[in-house]
Amino acid sequence: MNLEKLAKLGIGIGFRERFRADIFLNQDLIDFLEITTDHYLDANPQKKDELKLLKAHFPLISHSLELSLGSAEGIDEEYLEKVAELVEFVNPQWFSDHICFTKSGGVKIGHLAPVPYTKEAIKVFVRNISKVKQRVKTPLILENITYLVNFPSSEMSEAAFIKTILDETDCGLLLDVTNLYINSRNFGFDWRKFLDEIPLERVVQLHFVGSHKHGKRLIDAHANKTEAEIWNVFAEVAKRCDIKGAILERDENFPPFTEILEEIKTAHCLMKNANIGEFSAV
Amino acid sequence: MEILIDNPLATMYGPYFLIFFGFVIFFAIIILALVKTQFDKTNNLPIPAIPPNIDPYEIAYLRGGTNEVARSVVFSLLQKGFIEIDNIATPAVVKKTFNQQDTRNLNPIEQLTLGWLGYSREPKEFFGKTGLVEQLNVYGNSYQGRLEQQQMLTSEEDRTALNPVKWTVYLLILGLGGYKTLAAIAHGNYNIIFLVILTVAGLLIARTVAKMPRITKLGKIYLERLQTAFDNLKYTSQANYIQSFRANNAPQTTFAGVDPLLLSVGVFGSGILAGTVFSGYNDAFKKAQQQSAAGGSSCGSGCGSCSAGGSSCSSGDGGGGSSCGGGCGGCGGGD
Ligand SMILES: [Fe+2]
């Protein structure tokens, strides 16, 4: 996949219904939108109209949740067909899903579950991704997730696991800098070393949002303003990669839209001027 | 000349003629309706994009003409605290408040309205011959021209294009009905009441059907699109005004400088104010005319817009203060 040829989309937000009016009033500050594919599969007429409306005003990227690329049982073909049809309609530069599994025995497990970093798991991803790529010709990019445990059965690091999958499937990376930061804090590793290990030339898009403190851990609740430490990860990645787009993912605890726009402006600055200095923590 | 009163049509048995005439009227009106819908092919045109610096007054004009602009501008002045409505007085009175500073920040439509208001006016005066609507026609004409250019409003030219078909149908109904009436009288048959009723009813129905809608199919699609885009604004913009009285506070603004509640009124009408602190406004104005008879001179210049446009720095809803003016060097977003 020739990732360099993908258009630069800029900075956008994950579309949520409650942002709709504000998004239209601030079109000139939002470069593109990421829609959650699953919200538009089997959509009612209102959602179909909404999708047409969004498509008429913004470049769109579709981001699905349930391809379950890590499921040993294989891809749900009915779901894949629906995703493919939606991707054809949206006609995005690329589409994305996660490096995880979300279905087991055909049953949705309701969250993005990590897999042990083994050669066997890599084979499963390669097989499933090849099936997806046979059906959908639009470039597929894969997102790193957060996890709560390190599997003892893992045979390699997360970074090595991601690198092997990307190399073997020729996919791009949707690097969620918040997830990377959260994992690095929860498991005490250096996110810079993680960046050294992954194929940075494959980073196509970023996700960012603030982390959320839950007891001693950080979690990705998509409910907080992006903090200085995460902006630092963003800035470092922006410096080292030719990013095509970055999306602010906010799903909870919605602030005034001006705060969202401020974050978008900050991300714009970091994309444009990757030499900006370190952010200071509060 | 005998042929004129002695032919199958003239001598046709009355009830049979009424059935025949009814069919003629029915099919003539169907053809008229079909031709009329064929005139408006604007639904095949690309739908205009929603501009970021949207003008609520222009949307109000599209929805309901100059009357709706008047309603929106009065609401805007009320929300900004320049006027108030005395609903205790009978009839209700719209009057200026003591807060008349900073009128320079008002846009031209709002300034004109405030000037016209003088000290106080009754709501019905707004829509009368020397009323506000008349004053606002200068802006209305400009909106009309622009929206006609975008083919969202029916132009006078489009309206007259239907005239040949329309008049043919009128003449057919009137001619056939009139001829049979004269023929009946010539035969000494004066029982023509049903024939006259059918002729008049046919003409009235044809006249109604021949009326070109003010908004084109494209205009309707665009309005629906706006209503989809700003649907949630209808609720979020109201919320601040339901719990506490904030009519004299500065209106909430979005980053783009468009007041969300005013935009909601423009897009959905003043009905959305029911249940808010502005419901008194709605009560005072609800009896006013819905339709505007704004004519259409084609003038492309923009009218005063309530949107500030350009500046991307304003305070957010409920105190999410934003830092202004920082170029790339000013990214302090990390704190
Ligand atoms: Fe993410």
Coordinates of C-alpha atoms and ligand atoms in Angstrom, one line a residue:
Chain A
M1 CA 0.0 0.0 0.0
N2 CA 1.4 3.3 -1.0
L3 CA 0.7 5.3 2.1
E4 CA 2.5 8.4 1.0
K5 CA 0.0 8.9 -1.8
L6 CA -2.8 9.3 0.7
A7 CA -4.1 12.9 0.9
K8 CA -3.3 15.0 4.0
L9 CA -6.7 15.6 5.7
G10 CA -5.6 17.7 8.6
I11 CA -7.3 17.8 12.0
G12 CA -10.8 16.7 12.8
I13 CA -13.1 15.2 15.3
G14 CA -14.9 11.9 15.8
F15 CA -18.5 12.8 14.8
R16 CA -21.0 12.6 17.6
E17 CA -24.6 13.6 17.1
R18 CA -24.5 16.3 19.8
F19 CA -21.7 18.1 17.9
R20 CA -23.7 18.3 14.7
A21 CA -24.8 22.0 14.9
D22 CA -21.4 23.2 16.2
I23 CA -19.6 21.3 13.5
F24 CA -21.6 23.1 10.8
L25 CA -21.1 26.5 12.5
N26 CA -17.3 25.9 12.6
Q27 CA -16.7 24.1 9.4
D28 CA -13.7 26.3 8.5
L29 CA -11.9 25.1 11.7
I30 CA -12.6 21.3 11.2
D31 CA -10.8 19.7 8.3
F32 CA -12.4 16.3 8.4
L33 CA -14.6 14.0 10.4
E34 CA -14.3 10.4 11.5
I35 CA -17.6 8.6 11.5
T36 CA -18.2 5.4 13.5
T37 CA -19.1 2.9 10.8
D38 CA -21.3 0.9 13.1
H39 CA -23.7 3.9 13.7
Y40 CA -24.6 3.8 10.0
L41 CA -25.0 0.1 9.4
D42 CA -28.7 -0.8 9.0
A43 CA -29.3 3.0 9.5
N44 CA -32.8 4.6 9.7
P45 CA -33.6 7.3 7.2
Q46 CA -32.6 10.1 9.6
K47 CA -29.1 8.6 10.0
K48 CA -28.8 8.1 6.2
D49 CA -29.7 11.8 5.7
E50 CA -27.2 12.7 8.4
L51 CA -24.5 10.8 6.6
K52 CA -25.3 12.4 3.2
L53 CA -25.2 15.8 4.9
L54 CA -21.8 15.1 6.5
K55 CA -20.5 13.7 3.2
A56 CA -21.6 16.9 1.4
H57 CA -19.6 19.1 3.7
F58 CA -16.6 17.3 5.0
P59 CA -14.1 14.6 4.0
L60 CA -15.0 11.6 6.0
I61 CA -13.1 8.6 7.3
S62 CA -15.0 5.5 8.5
H63 CA -13.8 3.8 11.7
S64 CA -15.4 0.5 12.6
L65 CA -15.5 -1.3 15.9
E66 CA -16.6 -4.9 15.1
L67 CA -14.4 -6.4 12.4
S68 CA -12.7 -8.3 15.2
L69 CA -9.6 -8.8 13.3
G70 CA -8.0 -10.9 16.1
S71 CA -10.8 -13.5 16.2
A72 CA -9.5 -17.0 15.5
E73 CA -12.9 -17.9 14.2
G74 CA -12.5 -15.5 11.3
I75 CA -14.3 -12.5 10.0
D76 CA -18.1 -12.1 10.3
E77 CA -18.8 -12.0 6.5
E78 CA -22.2 -10.3 6.9
Y79 CA -20.7 -7.5 9.0
L80 CA -17.8 -7.2 6.5
E81 CA -20.3 -6.9 3.6
K82 CA -22.1 -4.1 5.4
V83 CA -18.8 -2.3 6.3
A84 CA -17.7 -2.7 2.7
E85 CA -20.9 -1.1 1.4
L86 CA -20.6 1.8 3.8
V87 CA -17.0 2.4 2.9
E88 CA -18.0 2.4 -0.8
F89 CA -20.6 5.0 -0.1
V90 CA -18.4 7.2 2.1
N91 CA -15.5 6.8 -0.3
P92 CA -12.9 7.7 2.4
Q93 CA -9.1 8.1 1.9
W94 CA -8.7 5.1 4.3
F95 CA -10.8 3.2 6.8
S96 CA -9.8 1.8 10.2
D97 CA -10.5 -0.8 12.9
H98 CA -8.6 -2.0 15.9
I99 CA -5.8 -4.5 16.7
C100 CA -8.0 -6.5 19.0
F101 CA -11.0 -8.9 19.0
T102 CA -14.5 -8.0 19.8
K103 CA -16.4 -11.2 19.1
S104 CA -15.9 -14.7 20.5
G105 CA -18.0 -17.7 19.2
G106 CA -20.0 -15.2 17.1
V107 CA -21.0 -13.3 20.2
K108 CA -20.1 -9.6 20.7
I109 CA -18.1 -9.2 23.9
G110 CA -18.9 -5.4 24.1
H111 CA -15.4 -4.0 24.3
L112 CA -12.0 -4.0 22.5
A113 CA -10.2 -7.0 23.9
P114 CA -6.4 -7.4 23.5
V115 CA -4.8 -10.6 22.3
P116 CA -1.6 -12.2 23.5
Y117 CA 1.3 -11.1 21.4
T118 CA 2.1 -14.4 19.8
K119 CA 3.0 -15.7 16.4
E120 CA -0.2 -17.6 16.3
A121 CA -2.2 -14.4 16.9
I122 CA -0.3 -12.7 14.1
K123 CA -1.3 -15.5 11.8
V124 CA -4.9 -14.9 12.7
F125 CA -4.6 -11.1 12.0
V126 CA -2.9 -11.7 8.7
R127 CA -5.6 -14.2 7.6
N128 CA -8.5 -11.9 8.7
I129 CA -7.0 -8.7 7.3
S130 CA -6.4 -10.5 4.0
K131 CA -10.1 -11.3 3.8
V132 CA -11.1 -7.7 4.5
K133 CA -8.7 -6.4 1.9
Q134 CA -10.0 -8.8 -0.7
R135 CA -13.5 -7.3 -0.2
V136 CA -12.6 -3.6 0.4
K137 CA -10.0 -2.0 -1.8
T138 CA -9.8 1.2 0.3
P139 CA -6.6 1.2 2.4
L140 CA -7.1 -0.2 5.9
I141 CA -5.3 1.2 8.9
L142 CA -5.1 -0.5 12.3
E143 CA -5.4 1.2 15.7
N144 CA -3.5 0.3 18.9
I145 CA -5.7 -0.2 21.9
T146 CA -5.3 0.0 25.7
Y147 CA -5.1 -3.1 27.8
L148 CA -5.4 -3.9 31.5
V149 CA -3.1 -6.9 31.7
N150 CA 0.0 -8.2 30.0
F151 CA -0.5 -11.8 28.9
P152 CA 2.2 -14.1 30.3
S153 CA 1.8 -16.1 27.1
S154 CA 3.0 -13.1 25.0
E155 CA 6.1 -13.9 23.0
M156 CA 7.0 -10.4 22.0
S157 CA 6.4 -6.7 22.9
E158 CA 3.3 -4.8 21.8
A159 CA 5.4 -2.7 19.4
A160 CA 7.0 -5.8 17.8
F161 CA 3.6 -7.4 17.5
I162 CA 2.2 -4.3 15.8
K163 CA 5.2 -4.0 13.5
T164 CA 5.0 -7.6 12.3
I165 CA 1.2 -7.3 11.6
L166 CA 1.7 -4.1 9.7
D167 CA 4.6 -5.4 7.7
E168 CA 2.9 -8.7 6.9
T169 CA -0.5 -7.1 5.9
D170 CA 0.9 -3.9 4.4
C171 CA -1.6 -1.9 6.5
G172 CA -1.2 1.6 7.9
L173 CA -1.2 2.5 11.6
L174 CA -3.8 4.6 13.3
L175 CA -1.7 5.5 16.3
D176 CA -3.9 6.4 19.2
V177 CA -1.4 8.6 21.2
T178 CA -3.7 8.6 24.2
N179 CA -3.8 4.8 24.3
L180 CA 0.0 4.7 23.9
Y181 CA 0.5 7.1 26.7
I182 CA -2.0 5.3 29.0
N183 CA -0.3 1.9 28.3
S184 CA 3.1 3.4 29.0
R185 CA 1.9 4.9 32.3
N186 CA 0.0 1.8 33.4
F187 CA 2.9 -0.6 32.5
G188 CA 5.8 1.6 33.1
F189 CA 7.5 1.6 29.7
D190 CA 8.8 4.5 27.7
W191 CA 6.5 5.6 24.9
R192 CA 9.5 7.0 23.0
K193 CA 11.0 3.5 22.8
F194 CA 7.7 2.2 21.6
L195 CA 7.9 4.8 18.8
D196 CA 11.5 3.6 18.0
E197 CA 10.2 0.1 17.5
I198 CA 7.2 0.6 15.3
P199 CA 7.4 1.4 11.6
L200 CA 6.8 5.1 11.8
E201 CA 6.5 5.4 8.0
R202 CA 3.2 3.5 8.4
V203 CA 1.6 6.0 10.7
V204 CA -1.3 7.5 8.8
Q205 CA -3.6 8.9 11.4
L206 CA -3.6 9.8 15.1
H207 CA -6.3 9.7 17.7
F208 CA -6.0 11.9 20.7
V209 CA -8.1 12.9 23.8
G210 CA -7.3 13.2 27.5
S211 CA -6.8 10.2 29.7
H212 CA -8.9 9.5 32.7
K213 CA -7.7 8.5 36.1
H214 CA -9.5 5.4 37.5
G215 CA -7.9 4.4 40.8
K216 CA -4.2 4.0 40.2
R217 CA -4.7 3.4 36.5
L218 CA -5.3 5.6 33.6
I219 CA -8.1 4.6 31.2
D220 CA -9.3 5.8 27.8
A221 CA -12.7 7.1 28.7
H222 CA -12.7 9.7 26.0
A223 CA -14.0 12.1 28.6
N224 CA -11.2 14.6 29.3
K225 CA -9.3 17.4 27.8
T226 CA -6.0 16.3 26.3
E227 CA -3.3 16.8 28.9
A228 CA 0.2 18.1 28.4
E229 CA 1.8 14.7 28.5
I230 CA -0.4 13.5 25.7
W231 CA 0.3 16.6 23.7
N232 CA 4.0 15.8 24.1
V233 CA 3.4 12.3 22.6
F234 CA 1.4 14.0 19.8
A235 CA 4.2 16.5 19.2
E236 CA 6.9 13.8 19.1
V237 CA 4.9 11.7 16.6
A238 CA 4.1 14.8 14.5
K239 CA 7.9 15.5 14.4
R240 CA 8.8 11.9 13.4
C241 CA 6.0 10.9 11.1
D242 CA 4.2 12.2 8.0
I243 CA 0.8 12.2 9.5
K244 CA -2.1 12.5 7.1
G245 CA -4.7 13.3 9.8
A246 CA -5.5 13.4 13.5
I247 CA -8.9 13.0 15.2
L248 CA -10.0 14.2 18.6
E249 CA -12.1 11.5 20.1
R250 CA -14.6 12.8 22.7
D251 CA -17.5 10.7 23.8
E252 CA -18.3 11.7 27.4
N253 CA -18.4 14.7 29.7
F254 CA -18.9 17.0 26.8
P255 CA -17.3 20.5 27.2
P256 CA -18.4 23.7 25.5
F257 CA -17.5 23.4 21.9
T258 CA -15.0 26.2 22.2
E259 CA -12.8 23.8 24.2
I260 CA -13.0 21.2 21.5
L261 CA -12.0 23.9 19.0
E262 CA -9.1 24.9 21.2
E263 CA -7.8 21.4 21.1
I264 CA -8.1 21.2 17.4
K265 CA -6.2 24.5 17.1
T266 CA -3.4 23.1 19.3
A267 CA -3.3 19.9 17.2
H268 CA -3.1 22.1 14.1
C269 CA -0.2 23.9 15.5
L270 CA 1.7 20.7 16.4
M271 CA 1.1 19.3 12.9
K272 CA 2.3 22.5 11.2
N273 CA 5.2 23.2 13.5
A274 CA 6.5 19.9 14.7
N275 CA 9.5 21.7 16.2
I276 CA 7.4 23.2 19.0
G277 CA 8.9 22.8 22.5
E278 CA 7.8 20.5 25.2
F279 CA 4.4 21.1 26.9
S280 CA 4.6 21.7 30.6
A281 CA 2.4 19.8 32.9
V282 CA 0.0 21.8 35.1
Chain B
M1 CA -75.8 30.1 -36.8
E2 CA -78.3 27.5 -35.7
I3 CA -75.5 25.1 -35.3
L4 CA -74.3 27.1 -32.3
I5 CA -77.4 26.2 -30.2
D6 CA -78.3 23.0 -32.1
N7 CA -75.4 20.5 -31.8
P8 CA -74.8 17.5 -29.6
L9 CA -73.0 19.5 -26.9
A10 CA -75.6 22.3 -26.7
T11 CA -78.5 19.8 -26.6
M12 CA -76.9 17.2 -24.3
Y13 CA -79.1 16.2 -21.5
G14 CA -78.2 18.4 -18.4
P15 CA -77.0 15.7 -15.9
Y16 CA -74.9 14.0 -18.7
F17 CA -73.3 17.3 -19.5
L18 CA -72.5 17.9 -15.9
I19 CA -70.7 14.5 -15.7
F20 CA -68.9 15.3 -19.0
F21 CA -68.0 18.8 -17.8
G22 CA -66.8 17.4 -14.5
F23 CA -64.4 15.0 -16.3
V24 CA -63.1 17.9 -18.5
I25 CA -62.4 20.0 -15.4
F26 CA -60.8 17.1 -13.6
F27 CA -58.4 16.3 -16.5
A28 CA -57.6 19.9 -17.2
I29 CA -56.6 20.5 -13.6
I30 CA -54.6 17.3 -13.6
I31 CA -52.7 18.5 -16.7
L32 CA -52.2 21.9 -15.1
A33 CA -50.8 20.3 -11.9
L34 CA -48.5 18.1 -13.9
V35 CA -47.2 20.9 -16.1
K36 CA -46.7 23.0 -12.9
T37 CA -44.5 20.3 -11.3
Q38 CA -42.5 20.0 -14.5
F39 CA -41.7 23.7 -14.3
D40 CA -39.8 23.2 -11.1
K41 CA -36.9 20.9 -11.8
T42 CA -34.7 22.4 -9.1
N43 CA -34.6 19.2 -7.2
N44 CA -32.1 18.0 -9.8
L45 CA -29.7 20.8 -8.9
P46 CA -26.8 20.3 -6.5
I47 CA -27.9 21.3 -3.0
P48 CA -26.0 24.4 -1.8
A49 CA -23.6 23.8 1.1
I50 CA -24.4 25.2 4.5
P51 CA -22.0 28.2 4.9
P52 CA -20.2 28.4 8.3
N53 CA -21.1 32.1 8.7
I54 CA -24.8 31.4 8.2
D55 CA -27.2 34.4 8.3
P56 CA -30.2 33.6 10.4
Y57 CA -32.2 36.4 8.8
E58 CA -31.7 35.0 5.4
I59 CA -32.9 31.6 6.5
A60 CA -35.9 33.2 8.2
Y61 CA -36.6 34.9 4.9
L62 CA -36.4 31.7 3.0
R63 CA -38.8 30.0 5.4
G64 CA -41.4 32.7 5.5
G65 CA -40.5 36.0 3.8
T66 CA -40.0 39.4 5.4
N67 CA -42.6 38.7 8.1
E68 CA -40.3 36.0 9.4
V69 CA -37.3 38.3 9.2
A70 CA -39.3 40.8 11.3
R71 CA -40.1 38.2 13.9
S72 CA -36.5 37.1 14.1
V73 CA -35.1 40.6 14.4
V74 CA -37.5 41.5 17.1
F75 CA -36.5 38.3 19.0
S76 CA -32.9 39.2 18.6
L77 CA -33.4 42.6 20.1
L78 CA -35.4 41.1 22.9
Q79 CA -32.7 38.6 23.6
K80 CA -30.0 41.3 23.6
G81 CA -32.0 43.3 26.0
F82 CA -32.8 46.3 23.8
I83 CA -36.5 45.9 23.8
E84 CA -39.0 44.2 26.1
I85 CA -42.6 43.0 25.7
D86 CA -45.3 44.1 28.1
N87 CA -47.8 41.3 28.0
I88 CA -49.8 42.7 30.9
A89 CA -50.9 45.6 28.8
T90 CA -53.9 44.9 26.5
P91 CA -53.0 44.7 23.7
A92 CA -49.4 43.7 24.4
V93 CA -46.8 46.4 23.7
V94 CA -43.2 46.1 22.5
K95 CA -41.1 48.9 23.9
K96 CA -37.5 49.9 24.2
T97 CA -35.6 49.2 27.4
F98 CA -33.4 51.7 29.2
N99 CA -30.4 49.7 27.9
Q100 CA -29.7 51.4 24.6
Q101 CA -25.9 51.6 24.7
D102 CA -23.7 49.8 22.2
T103 CA -26.3 49.9 19.4
R104 CA -23.4 50.3 17.0
N105 CA -22.7 46.6 17.5
L106 CA -26.1 45.8 16.1
N107 CA -26.3 44.9 12.5
P108 CA -28.2 47.2 10.0
I109 CA -31.4 45.2 10.2
E110 CA -31.5 45.4 14.0
Q111 CA -30.6 49.1 13.9
L112 CA -33.3 49.8 11.4
T113 CA -35.8 47.9 13.6
L114 CA -34.8 49.8 16.7
G115 CA -35.1 53.1 14.9
W116 CA -38.6 52.3 13.5
L117 CA -39.8 51.1 16.9
G118 CA -39.4 54.6 18.5
Y119 CA -40.6 54.2 22.0
S120 CA -43.2 51.5 21.7
R121 CA -45.4 49.7 19.2
E122 CA -48.1 47.1 19.3
P123 CA -47.3 43.8 17.7
K124 CA -50.0 44.2 15.0
E125 CA -48.3 47.4 13.9
F126 CA -45.2 45.4 12.8
F127 CA -47.2 43.8 10.0
G128 CA -49.3 46.7 8.9
K129 CA -48.9 49.0 5.8
T130 CA -46.5 51.4 7.5
G131 CA -45.1 48.6 9.7
L132 CA -41.7 47.1 10.2
V133 CA -42.2 44.5 7.5
E134 CA -42.6 47.4 5.0
Q135 CA -39.4 48.9 6.3
L136 CA -37.5 45.6 6.1
N137 CA -38.5 45.0 2.5
V138 CA -35.3 46.6 1.3
Y139 CA -33.5 43.7 3.0
G140 CA -36.2 41.3 2.0
N141 CA -35.7 42.2 -1.7
S142 CA -32.1 41.6 -1.4
Y143 CA -32.6 38.2 0.1
Q144 CA -35.3 37.5 -2.5
G145 CA -32.8 38.2 -5.3
R146 CA -30.1 36.1 -3.9
L147 CA -32.3 33.2 -3.1
E148 CA -33.9 33.4 -6.6
Q149 CA -30.5 33.3 -8.1
Q150 CA -29.8 30.2 -6.1
Q151 CA -33.1 28.9 -7.4
M152 CA -34.4 28.4 -3.9
L153 CA -37.3 30.8 -4.3
T154 CA -39.7 30.9 -7.3
S155 CA -39.0 34.0 -9.4
E156 CA -41.6 36.1 -11.1
E157 CA -40.3 34.8 -14.4
D158 CA -41.0 31.2 -13.4
R159 CA -44.4 32.2 -12.2
T160 CA -45.4 33.8 -15.5
A161 CA -44.0 30.8 -17.5
L162 CA -47.1 28.9 -16.3
N163 CA -49.5 31.6 -17.6
P164 CA -50.3 30.1 -21.1
V165 CA -51.3 26.7 -19.6
K166 CA -53.1 28.4 -16.7
W167 CA -55.1 30.7 -18.9
T168 CA -55.9 27.9 -21.3
V169 CA -57.4 25.9 -18.5
Y170 CA -59.4 28.9 -17.2
L171 CA -60.7 29.6 -20.6
L172 CA -61.6 26.0 -21.2
I173 CA -63.6 25.8 -18.0
L174 CA -65.2 29.2 -18.4
G175 CA -65.8 28.8 -22.1
L176 CA -67.4 25.4 -21.8
G177 CA -69.5 26.3 -18.8
G178 CA -70.6 29.6 -20.2
Y179 CA -71.4 28.2 -23.6
K180 CA -73.6 25.5 -22.1
T181 CA -75.3 28.1 -19.9
L182 CA -76.2 30.2 -22.9
A183 CA -77.3 27.2 -24.9
A184 CA -79.5 26.1 -22.0
I185 CA -81.1 29.5 -21.7
A186 CA -81.6 29.6 -25.5
H187 CA -83.5 26.3 -25.2
G188 CA -85.6 27.9 -22.5
N189 CA -84.0 25.7 -19.8
Y190 CA -83.2 27.9 -16.7
N191 CA -82.2 25.1 -14.4
I192 CA -78.6 26.0 -14.6
I193 CA -77.6 26.3 -10.9
F194 CA -75.5 23.1 -10.8
L195 CA -73.7 24.2 -14.0
V196 CA -72.8 27.6 -12.6
I197 CA -71.7 26.0 -9.3
L198 CA -69.5 23.5 -11.2
T199 CA -68.0 26.2 -13.4
V200 CA -67.1 28.5 -10.5
A201 CA -65.8 25.5 -8.4
G202 CA -63.7 24.4 -11.3
L203 CA -62.2 27.9 -11.8
L204 CA -61.4 28.2 -8.1
I205 CA -59.7 24.8 -7.9
A206 CA -57.8 25.6 -11.1
R207 CA -56.7 28.9 -9.6
T208 CA -55.4 27.2 -6.4
V209 CA -53.6 24.5 -8.4
A210 CA -52.0 27.1 -10.7
K211 CA -50.3 28.9 -7.8
M212 CA -46.6 28.3 -7.9
P213 CA -45.2 27.6 -4.4
R214 CA -43.0 30.4 -3.1
I215 CA -40.2 28.0 -2.1
T216 CA -38.9 25.8 -4.9
K217 CA -38.1 22.1 -4.4
L218 CA -34.5 23.0 -4.0
G219 CA -35.4 25.5 -1.4
K220 CA -37.4 22.9 0.5
I221 CA -34.6 20.4 0.4
Y222 CA -32.1 23.1 1.6
L223 CA -34.4 24.0 4.5
E224 CA -34.7 20.3 5.4
R225 CA -31.0 20.0 5.3
L226 CA -30.6 23.0 7.6
Q227 CA -33.1 21.6 10.0
T228 CA -31.2 18.3 10.0
A229 CA -27.9 20.1 10.6
F230 CA -29.2 22.3 13.4
D231 CA -31.7 19.9 14.9
N232 CA -29.8 19.6 18.2
L233 CA -29.2 23.3 18.4
K234 CA -33.0 23.7 18.9
Y235 CA -32.7 22.0 22.3
T236 CA -29.2 23.1 23.4
S237 CA -29.8 26.7 22.6
Q238 CA -33.1 26.8 24.5
A239 CA -31.7 25.1 27.6
N240 CA -30.0 28.2 29.0
Y241 CA -33.2 30.1 28.9
I242 CA -35.5 27.7 30.5
Q243 CA -34.3 27.7 34.1
S244 CA -33.4 31.2 34.7
F245 CA -34.2 34.6 33.3
R246 CA -31.4 35.6 31.1
A247 CA -33.1 37.8 28.5
N248 CA -31.0 40.8 29.5
N249 CA -27.7 39.0 29.3
A250 CA -25.6 38.9 26.3
P251 CA -26.7 36.2 24.0
Q252 CA -24.8 32.9 23.9
T253 CA -22.5 32.9 20.9
T254 CA -20.8 30.0 19.2
F255 CA -17.2 30.3 18.0
A256 CA -18.4 31.3 14.6
G257 CA -20.2 34.3 16.1
V258 CA -23.7 33.1 15.3
D259 CA -26.2 33.3 18.1
P260 CA -27.5 29.7 18.4
L261 CA -31.0 30.6 19.7
L262 CA -31.5 33.3 17.0
L263 CA -30.3 30.7 14.4
S264 CA -32.8 28.2 15.8
V265 CA -35.6 30.8 15.5
G266 CA -34.5 31.5 11.9
V267 CA -34.4 27.8 10.9
F268 CA -37.3 26.4 12.9
G269 CA -39.5 29.5 13.6
S270 CA -40.4 31.2 16.9
G271 CA -42.5 28.1 18.0
I272 CA -39.3 26.8 19.6
L273 CA -39.4 29.5 22.2
A274 CA -42.4 28.0 23.9
G275 CA -41.4 27.1 27.4
T276 CA -38.4 29.5 27.5
V277 CA -38.3 32.9 29.1
F278 CA -39.1 34.3 25.7
S279 CA -42.5 32.6 25.4
G280 CA -44.1 36.0 26.1
Y281 CA -42.7 37.1 22.8
N282 CA -44.2 34.1 21.0
D283 CA -47.6 34.7 22.5
A284 CA -47.6 38.4 21.5
F285 CA -46.6 37.7 17.9
K286 CA -48.3 34.4 17.2
K287 CA -51.4 36.0 15.7
A288 CA -49.4 38.0 13.2
Q289 CA -49.5 37.0 9.5
Q290 CA -47.5 34.0 8.5
Q291 CA -47.1 34.9 4.8
S292 CA -45.0 37.6 3.3
A293 CA -45.8 39.2 0.0
A294 CA -42.2 40.2 -0.6
G295 CA -41.6 40.9 -4.2
G296 CA -38.3 40.2 -5.9
S297 CA -35.8 42.6 -7.2
S298 CA -32.6 41.0 -8.0
C299 CA -29.8 42.5 -5.9
G300 CA -26.8 40.5 -5.1
S301 CA -25.4 42.5 -2.3
G302 CA -25.4 41.0 1.2
C303 CA -27.7 42.3 3.9
G304 CA -26.6 42.8 7.4
S305 CA -25.9 39.5 8.9
C306 CA -25.9 38.8 12.6
S307 CA -22.9 36.6 12.2
A308 CA -19.6 38.2 13.0
G309 CA -17.7 35.7 10.8
G310 CA -14.0 35.7 10.6
S311 CA -13.0 36.1 14.2
S312 CA -12.5 32.7 15.8
C313 CA -12.2 34.1 19.3
S314 CA -15.2 34.4 21.5
S315 CA -16.1 32.9 24.9
G316 CA -17.9 29.7 24.9
D317 CA -21.1 28.6 26.5
G318 CA -20.9 28.6 30.1
G319 CA -17.5 29.9 30.6
G320 CA -15.2 27.6 28.7
G321 CA -12.9 30.5 28.0
S322 CA -10.8 30.3 25.0
S323 CA -7.4 31.9 24.4
C324 CA -7.4 34.2 21.5
G325 CA -5.0 35.5 19.0
G326 CA -2.2 32.9 19.4
G327 CA -0.8 31.9 16.1
C328 CA 1.2 28.7 16.1
G329 CA 3.5 30.1 18.7
G330 CA 0.6 30.5 21.1
C331 CA -0.4 26.9 21.6
G332 CA -0.8 26.6 25.2
G333 CA -3.4 24.0 25.0
G334 CA -1.6 21.5 27.1
D335 CA -2.5 22.9 30.4
Ligands
FE1 FE -8.9 5.6 19.5

